[in-house]
Short mmCIF file of C-alpha atoms in Angstrom, two decimals:
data_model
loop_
_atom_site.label_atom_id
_atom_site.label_comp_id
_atom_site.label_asym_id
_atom_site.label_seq_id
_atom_site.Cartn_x
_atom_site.Cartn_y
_atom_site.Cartn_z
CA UNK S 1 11.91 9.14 -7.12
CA UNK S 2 8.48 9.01 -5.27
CA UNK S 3 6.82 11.97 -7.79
CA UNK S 4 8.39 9.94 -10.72
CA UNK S 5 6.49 6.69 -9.03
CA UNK S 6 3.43 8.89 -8.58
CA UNK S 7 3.13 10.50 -12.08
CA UNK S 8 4.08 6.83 -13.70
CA UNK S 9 1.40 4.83 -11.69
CA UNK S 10 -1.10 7.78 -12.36
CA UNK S 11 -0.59 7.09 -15.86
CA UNK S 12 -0.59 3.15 -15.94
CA UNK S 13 -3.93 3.07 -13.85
CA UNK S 14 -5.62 5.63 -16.46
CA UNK S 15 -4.21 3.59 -18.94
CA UNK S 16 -6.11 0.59 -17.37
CA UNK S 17 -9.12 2.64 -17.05
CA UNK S 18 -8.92 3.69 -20.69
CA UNK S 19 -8.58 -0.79 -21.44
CA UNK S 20 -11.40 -1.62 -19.35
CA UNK S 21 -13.87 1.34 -20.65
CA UNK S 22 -14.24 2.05 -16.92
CA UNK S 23 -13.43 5.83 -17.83
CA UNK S 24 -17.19 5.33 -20.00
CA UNK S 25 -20.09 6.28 -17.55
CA UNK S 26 -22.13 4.32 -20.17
CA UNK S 27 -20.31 0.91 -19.29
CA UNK S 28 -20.58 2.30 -15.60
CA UNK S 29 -24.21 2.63 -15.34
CA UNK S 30 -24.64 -0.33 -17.88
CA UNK S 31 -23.02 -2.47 -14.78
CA UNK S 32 -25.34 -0.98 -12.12
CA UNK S 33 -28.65 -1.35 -14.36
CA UNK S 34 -28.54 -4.72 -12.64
CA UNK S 35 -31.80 -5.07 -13.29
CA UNK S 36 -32.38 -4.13 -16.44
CA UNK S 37 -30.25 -4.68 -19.34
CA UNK S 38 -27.32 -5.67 -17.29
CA UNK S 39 -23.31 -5.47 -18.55
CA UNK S 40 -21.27 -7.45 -16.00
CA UNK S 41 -18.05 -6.03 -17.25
CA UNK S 42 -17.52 -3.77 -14.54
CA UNK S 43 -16.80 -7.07 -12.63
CA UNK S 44 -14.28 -8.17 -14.59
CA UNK S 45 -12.45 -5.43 -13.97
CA UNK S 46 -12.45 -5.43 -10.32
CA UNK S 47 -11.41 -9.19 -10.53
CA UNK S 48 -8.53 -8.31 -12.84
CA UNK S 49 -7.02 -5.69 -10.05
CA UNK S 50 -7.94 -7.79 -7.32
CA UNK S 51 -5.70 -10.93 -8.49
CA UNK S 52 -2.45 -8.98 -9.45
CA UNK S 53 -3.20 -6.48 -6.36
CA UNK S 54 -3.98 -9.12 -3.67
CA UNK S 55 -1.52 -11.96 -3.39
CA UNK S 56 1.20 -9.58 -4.07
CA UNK S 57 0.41 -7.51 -1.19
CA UNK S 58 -0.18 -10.09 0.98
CA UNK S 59 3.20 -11.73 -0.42
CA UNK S 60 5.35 -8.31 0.44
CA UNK S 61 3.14 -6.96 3.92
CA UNK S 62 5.76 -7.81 6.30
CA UNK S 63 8.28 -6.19 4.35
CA UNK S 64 10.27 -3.67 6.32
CA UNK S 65 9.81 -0.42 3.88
CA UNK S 66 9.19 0.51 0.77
CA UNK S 67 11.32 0.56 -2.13
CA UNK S 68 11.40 4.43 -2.19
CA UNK S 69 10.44 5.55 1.19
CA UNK S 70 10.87 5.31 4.58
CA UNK S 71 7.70 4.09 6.00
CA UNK S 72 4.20 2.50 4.79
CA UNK S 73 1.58 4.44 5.00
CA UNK S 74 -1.42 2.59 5.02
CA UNK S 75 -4.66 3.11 7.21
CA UNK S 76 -5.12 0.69 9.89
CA UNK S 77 -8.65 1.17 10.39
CA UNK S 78 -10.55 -0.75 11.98
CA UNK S 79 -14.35 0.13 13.08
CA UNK S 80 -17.30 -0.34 11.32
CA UNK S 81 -18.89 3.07 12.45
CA UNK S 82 -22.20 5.07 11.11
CA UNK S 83 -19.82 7.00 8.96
CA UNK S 84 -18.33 4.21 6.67
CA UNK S 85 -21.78 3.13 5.89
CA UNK S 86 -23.26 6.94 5.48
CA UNK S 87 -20.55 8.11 3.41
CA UNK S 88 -20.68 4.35 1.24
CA UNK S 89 -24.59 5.44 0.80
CA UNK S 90 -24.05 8.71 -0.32
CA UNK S 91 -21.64 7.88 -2.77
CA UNK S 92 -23.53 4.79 -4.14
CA UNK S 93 -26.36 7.32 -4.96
CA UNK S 94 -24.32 9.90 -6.73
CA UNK S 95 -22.08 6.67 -8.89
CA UNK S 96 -25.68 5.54 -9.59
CA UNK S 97 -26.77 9.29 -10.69
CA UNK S 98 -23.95 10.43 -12.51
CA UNK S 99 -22.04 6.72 -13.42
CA UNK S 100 -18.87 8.47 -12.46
CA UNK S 101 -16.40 7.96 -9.53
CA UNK S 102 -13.20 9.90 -8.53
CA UNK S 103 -10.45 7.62 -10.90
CA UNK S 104 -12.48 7.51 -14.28
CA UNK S 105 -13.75 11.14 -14.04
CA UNK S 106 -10.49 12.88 -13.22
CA UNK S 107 -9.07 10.39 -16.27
CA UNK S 108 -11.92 11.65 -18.52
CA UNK S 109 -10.87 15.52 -17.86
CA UNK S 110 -8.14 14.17 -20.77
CA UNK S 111 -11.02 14.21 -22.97
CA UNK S 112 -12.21 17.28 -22.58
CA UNK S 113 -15.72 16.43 -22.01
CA UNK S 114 -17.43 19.38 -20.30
CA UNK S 115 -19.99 17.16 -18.50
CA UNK S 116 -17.14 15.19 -16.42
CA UNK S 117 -15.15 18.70 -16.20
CA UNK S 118 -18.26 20.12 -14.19
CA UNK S 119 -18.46 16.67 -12.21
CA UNK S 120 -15.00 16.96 -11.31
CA UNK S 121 -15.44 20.60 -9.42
CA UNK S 122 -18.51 19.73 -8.12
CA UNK S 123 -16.53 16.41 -6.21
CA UNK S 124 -13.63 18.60 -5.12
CA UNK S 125 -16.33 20.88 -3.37
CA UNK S 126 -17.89 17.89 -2.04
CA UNK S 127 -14.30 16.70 -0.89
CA UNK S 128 -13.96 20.36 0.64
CA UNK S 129 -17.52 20.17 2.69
CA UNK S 130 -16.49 16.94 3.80
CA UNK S 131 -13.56 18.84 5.41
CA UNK S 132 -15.44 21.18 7.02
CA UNK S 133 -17.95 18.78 9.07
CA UNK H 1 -32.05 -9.33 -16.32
CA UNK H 2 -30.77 -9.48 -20.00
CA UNK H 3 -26.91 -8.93 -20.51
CA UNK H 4 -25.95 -6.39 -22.97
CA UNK H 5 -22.39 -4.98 -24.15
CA UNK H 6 -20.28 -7.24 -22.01
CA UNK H 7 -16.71 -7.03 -22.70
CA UNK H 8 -14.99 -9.63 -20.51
CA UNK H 9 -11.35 -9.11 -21.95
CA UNK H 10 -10.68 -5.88 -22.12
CA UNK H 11 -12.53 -5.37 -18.84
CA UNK H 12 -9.95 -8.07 -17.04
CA UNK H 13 -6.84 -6.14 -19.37
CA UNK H 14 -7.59 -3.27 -18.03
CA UNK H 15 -7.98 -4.57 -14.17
CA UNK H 16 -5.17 -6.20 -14.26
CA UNK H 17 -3.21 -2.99 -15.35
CA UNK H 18 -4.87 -0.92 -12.68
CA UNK H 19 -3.80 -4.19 -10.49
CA UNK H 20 -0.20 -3.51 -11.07
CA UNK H 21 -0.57 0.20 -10.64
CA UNK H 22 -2.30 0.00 -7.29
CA UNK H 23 0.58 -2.58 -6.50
CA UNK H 24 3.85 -0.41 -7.41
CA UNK H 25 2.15 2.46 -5.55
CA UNK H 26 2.64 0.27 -2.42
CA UNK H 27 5.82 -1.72 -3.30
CA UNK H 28 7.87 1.54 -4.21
CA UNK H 29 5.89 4.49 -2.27
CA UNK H 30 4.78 2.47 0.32
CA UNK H 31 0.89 4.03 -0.36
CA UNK H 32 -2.43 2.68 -1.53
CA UNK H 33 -4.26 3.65 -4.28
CA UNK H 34 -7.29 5.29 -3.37
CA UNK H 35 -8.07 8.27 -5.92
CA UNK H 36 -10.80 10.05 -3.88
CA UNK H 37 -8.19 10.26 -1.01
CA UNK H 38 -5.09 11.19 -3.48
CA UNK H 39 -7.59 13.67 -5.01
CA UNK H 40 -8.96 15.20 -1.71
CA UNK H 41 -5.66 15.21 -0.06
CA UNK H 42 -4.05 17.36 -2.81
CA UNK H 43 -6.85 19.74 -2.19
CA UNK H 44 -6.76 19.83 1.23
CA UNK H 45 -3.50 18.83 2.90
CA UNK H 46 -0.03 19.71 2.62
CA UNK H 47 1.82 16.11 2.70
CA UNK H 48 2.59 14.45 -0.43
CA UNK H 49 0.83 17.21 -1.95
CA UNK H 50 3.41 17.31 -5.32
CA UNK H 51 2.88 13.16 -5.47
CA UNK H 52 -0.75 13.25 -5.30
CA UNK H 53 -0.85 16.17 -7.87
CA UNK H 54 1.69 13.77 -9.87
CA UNK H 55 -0.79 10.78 -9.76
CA UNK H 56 -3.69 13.00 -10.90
CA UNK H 57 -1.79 14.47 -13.34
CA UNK H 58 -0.80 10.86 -14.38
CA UNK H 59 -4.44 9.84 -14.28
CA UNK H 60 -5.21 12.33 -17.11
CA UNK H 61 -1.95 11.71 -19.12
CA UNK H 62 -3.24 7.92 -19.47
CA UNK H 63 -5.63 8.22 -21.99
CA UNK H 64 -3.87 11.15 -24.06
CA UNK H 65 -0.60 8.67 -24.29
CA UNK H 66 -2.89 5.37 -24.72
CA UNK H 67 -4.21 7.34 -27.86
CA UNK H 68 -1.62 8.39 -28.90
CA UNK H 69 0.25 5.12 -29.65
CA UNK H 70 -2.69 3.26 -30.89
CA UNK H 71 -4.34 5.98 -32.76
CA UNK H 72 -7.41 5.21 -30.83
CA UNK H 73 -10.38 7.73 -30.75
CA UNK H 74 -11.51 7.06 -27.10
CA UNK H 75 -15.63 7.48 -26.45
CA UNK H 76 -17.22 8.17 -23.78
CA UNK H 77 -20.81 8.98 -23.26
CA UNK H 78 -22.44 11.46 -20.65
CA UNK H 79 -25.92 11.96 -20.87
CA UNK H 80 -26.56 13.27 -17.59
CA UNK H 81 -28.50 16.86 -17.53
CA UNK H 82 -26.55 19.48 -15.23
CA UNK H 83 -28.38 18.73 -11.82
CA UNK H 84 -27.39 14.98 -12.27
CA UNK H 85 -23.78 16.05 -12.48
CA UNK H 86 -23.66 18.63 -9.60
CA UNK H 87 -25.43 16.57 -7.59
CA UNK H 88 -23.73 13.29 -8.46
CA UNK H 89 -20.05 15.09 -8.12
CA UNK H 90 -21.27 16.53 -4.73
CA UNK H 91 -22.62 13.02 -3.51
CA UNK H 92 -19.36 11.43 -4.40
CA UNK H 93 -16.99 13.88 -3.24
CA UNK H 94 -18.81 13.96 0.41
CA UNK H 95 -19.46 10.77 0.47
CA UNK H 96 -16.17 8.93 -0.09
CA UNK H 97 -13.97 11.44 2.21
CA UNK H 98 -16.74 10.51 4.86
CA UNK H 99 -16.22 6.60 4.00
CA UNK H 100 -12.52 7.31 3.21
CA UNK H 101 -12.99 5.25 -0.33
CA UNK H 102 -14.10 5.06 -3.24
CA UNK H 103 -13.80 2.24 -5.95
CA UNK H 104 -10.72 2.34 -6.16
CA UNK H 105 -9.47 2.92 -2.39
CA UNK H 106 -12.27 0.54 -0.76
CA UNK H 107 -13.10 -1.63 -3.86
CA UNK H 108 -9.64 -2.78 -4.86
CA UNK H 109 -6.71 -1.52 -2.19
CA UNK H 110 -8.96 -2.39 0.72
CA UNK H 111 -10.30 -5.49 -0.38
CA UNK H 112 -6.49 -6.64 -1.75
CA UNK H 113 -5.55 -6.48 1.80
CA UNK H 114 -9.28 -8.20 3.13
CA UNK H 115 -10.49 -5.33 5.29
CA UNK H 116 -13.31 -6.15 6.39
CA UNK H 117 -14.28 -2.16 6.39
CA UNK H 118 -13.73 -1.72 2.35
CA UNK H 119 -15.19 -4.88 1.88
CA UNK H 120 -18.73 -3.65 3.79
CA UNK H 121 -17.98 -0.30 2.27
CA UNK H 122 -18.36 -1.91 -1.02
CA UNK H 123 -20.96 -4.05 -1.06
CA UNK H 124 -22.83 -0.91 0.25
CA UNK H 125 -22.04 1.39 -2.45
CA UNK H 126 -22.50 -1.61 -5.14
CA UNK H 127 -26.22 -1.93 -3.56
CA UNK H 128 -26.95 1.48 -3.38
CA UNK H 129 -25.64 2.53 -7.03
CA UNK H 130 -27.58 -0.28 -8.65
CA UNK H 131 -30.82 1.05 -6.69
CA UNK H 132 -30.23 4.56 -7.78
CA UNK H 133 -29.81 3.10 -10.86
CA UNK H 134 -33.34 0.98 -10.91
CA UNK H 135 -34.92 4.31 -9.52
CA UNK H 136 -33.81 6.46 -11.92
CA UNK H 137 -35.40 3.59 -14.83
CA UNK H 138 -38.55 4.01 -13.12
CA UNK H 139 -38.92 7.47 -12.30
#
């Protein structure tokens, strides 16, 4: 039941990300060009998740267990460490390069677009260094 | 500042539908949405590794099926030359494993839950992509 959970919310959130034109690097960068000719959009849709994502986990956090599993897993993290802000800097300057981040360019592989196919392996190397330090 | 192309509704639609996904991920898998971790985690580690392949798989099955049932043409538009993309993919993929998050994991699961290390996380990356951004105009 968990893969069938998996696949299905893979496909709602692309489906979301296809709605909000988040899966557009245009509508990306147009939200980051801030100070230029600015589209706020981007907003919008972090708002939108936020208030259906928000109360209800707050409403179901001292739930036992999941519906289809035996535990939560959910990082407990704490620290605000040189890391969290290094990492947050790097990948500020590559969304702000490219106007892709992991979600909307893996969704965008559907599209065969060559230029998000090449982003994609370049991440997963990037994921794969990360490993290795 | 002038404000161009804004699309309020479907922006909110769509969040809202990312909203629900990010919330029957936890509800029913007991897991947060983050897609650099789901993404990195298939590559690297053995747990879950069939889900997060599932998700991913999902991820790219969302457009095709959106299309497909409202005959939409979906556009995007890349202009980025080759270095931008390398270099962007590489920033992002380092990056977010070494911040654990990305938009999705630090920007919406981590500030559902008001951690106060997403919510830094993402103000950071906000600042930093729109100065990229304004660099990038003037260079």
């Amino acid at each position: 039941m968990n893969k069938l959970v998996s696949l299905f919310c893979g496909i709602i959130f692309g489906i979301g990300l296809v709605i909000s034109q988040m899966i557009n690097p245009a509508k990306v960068l147009g939200f980051l060009n801030l100070f230029g000719e600015w589209d706020p959009s981007l907003a919008f849709v972090m708002i939108g998740a936020l208030i259906v994502s928000s109360p209800l986990f707050h409403l179901f956090k001292n739930k036992e267990k999941p519906i289809f599993s035996s535990s939560f897993s959910i990082s407990n993290k704490k620290e605000i460490d040189k890391k969290l802000i290094i990492g947050s800097i790097l990948f500020g300057a590559g969304w702000g390069l490219a106007g892709l981040c992991p979600g909307p360019a893996i969704s965008s592989i559907a599209l065969l677009n060559m230029s998000s196919i090449i982003f994609v392996i370049a991440m997963f190397f990037g994921f794969y260094i990360a490993k290795l330090t | 500042m002038s404000i161009i192309n804004f699309t309020p509704i479907s922006a909110l639609t769509g969040g809202l539908i990312i909203g629900f996904s990010v919330f029957l991920f936890f509800i029913l898998n007991g897991r947060m949405v983050g897609v650099s971790g789901i993404a990195s985690n298939f590559l690297i580690s053995k747990n879950n590794r069939i889900d997060n392949l599932l998700f991913l798989v999902g991820l790219i099955f969302g457009p095709l099926i959106y299309s497909y049932f409202t005959s939409q043409k979906i556009e995007i538009s890349i202009t980025n030359s080759l270095f931008l993309l390398i270099g962007g993919g590489l920033l992002v993929g380092f990056g977010t494993r070494i911040s654990g998050g990305c938009t999705s994991g630090h920007g919406i699961s981590g500030i559902g839950r008001f951690s106060l290390r997403s919510i830094i996380a993402t103000i950071t990356f906000m600042i930093v992509g729109v100065l990229t951004v304004l660099m990038k105009n003037i260079l």
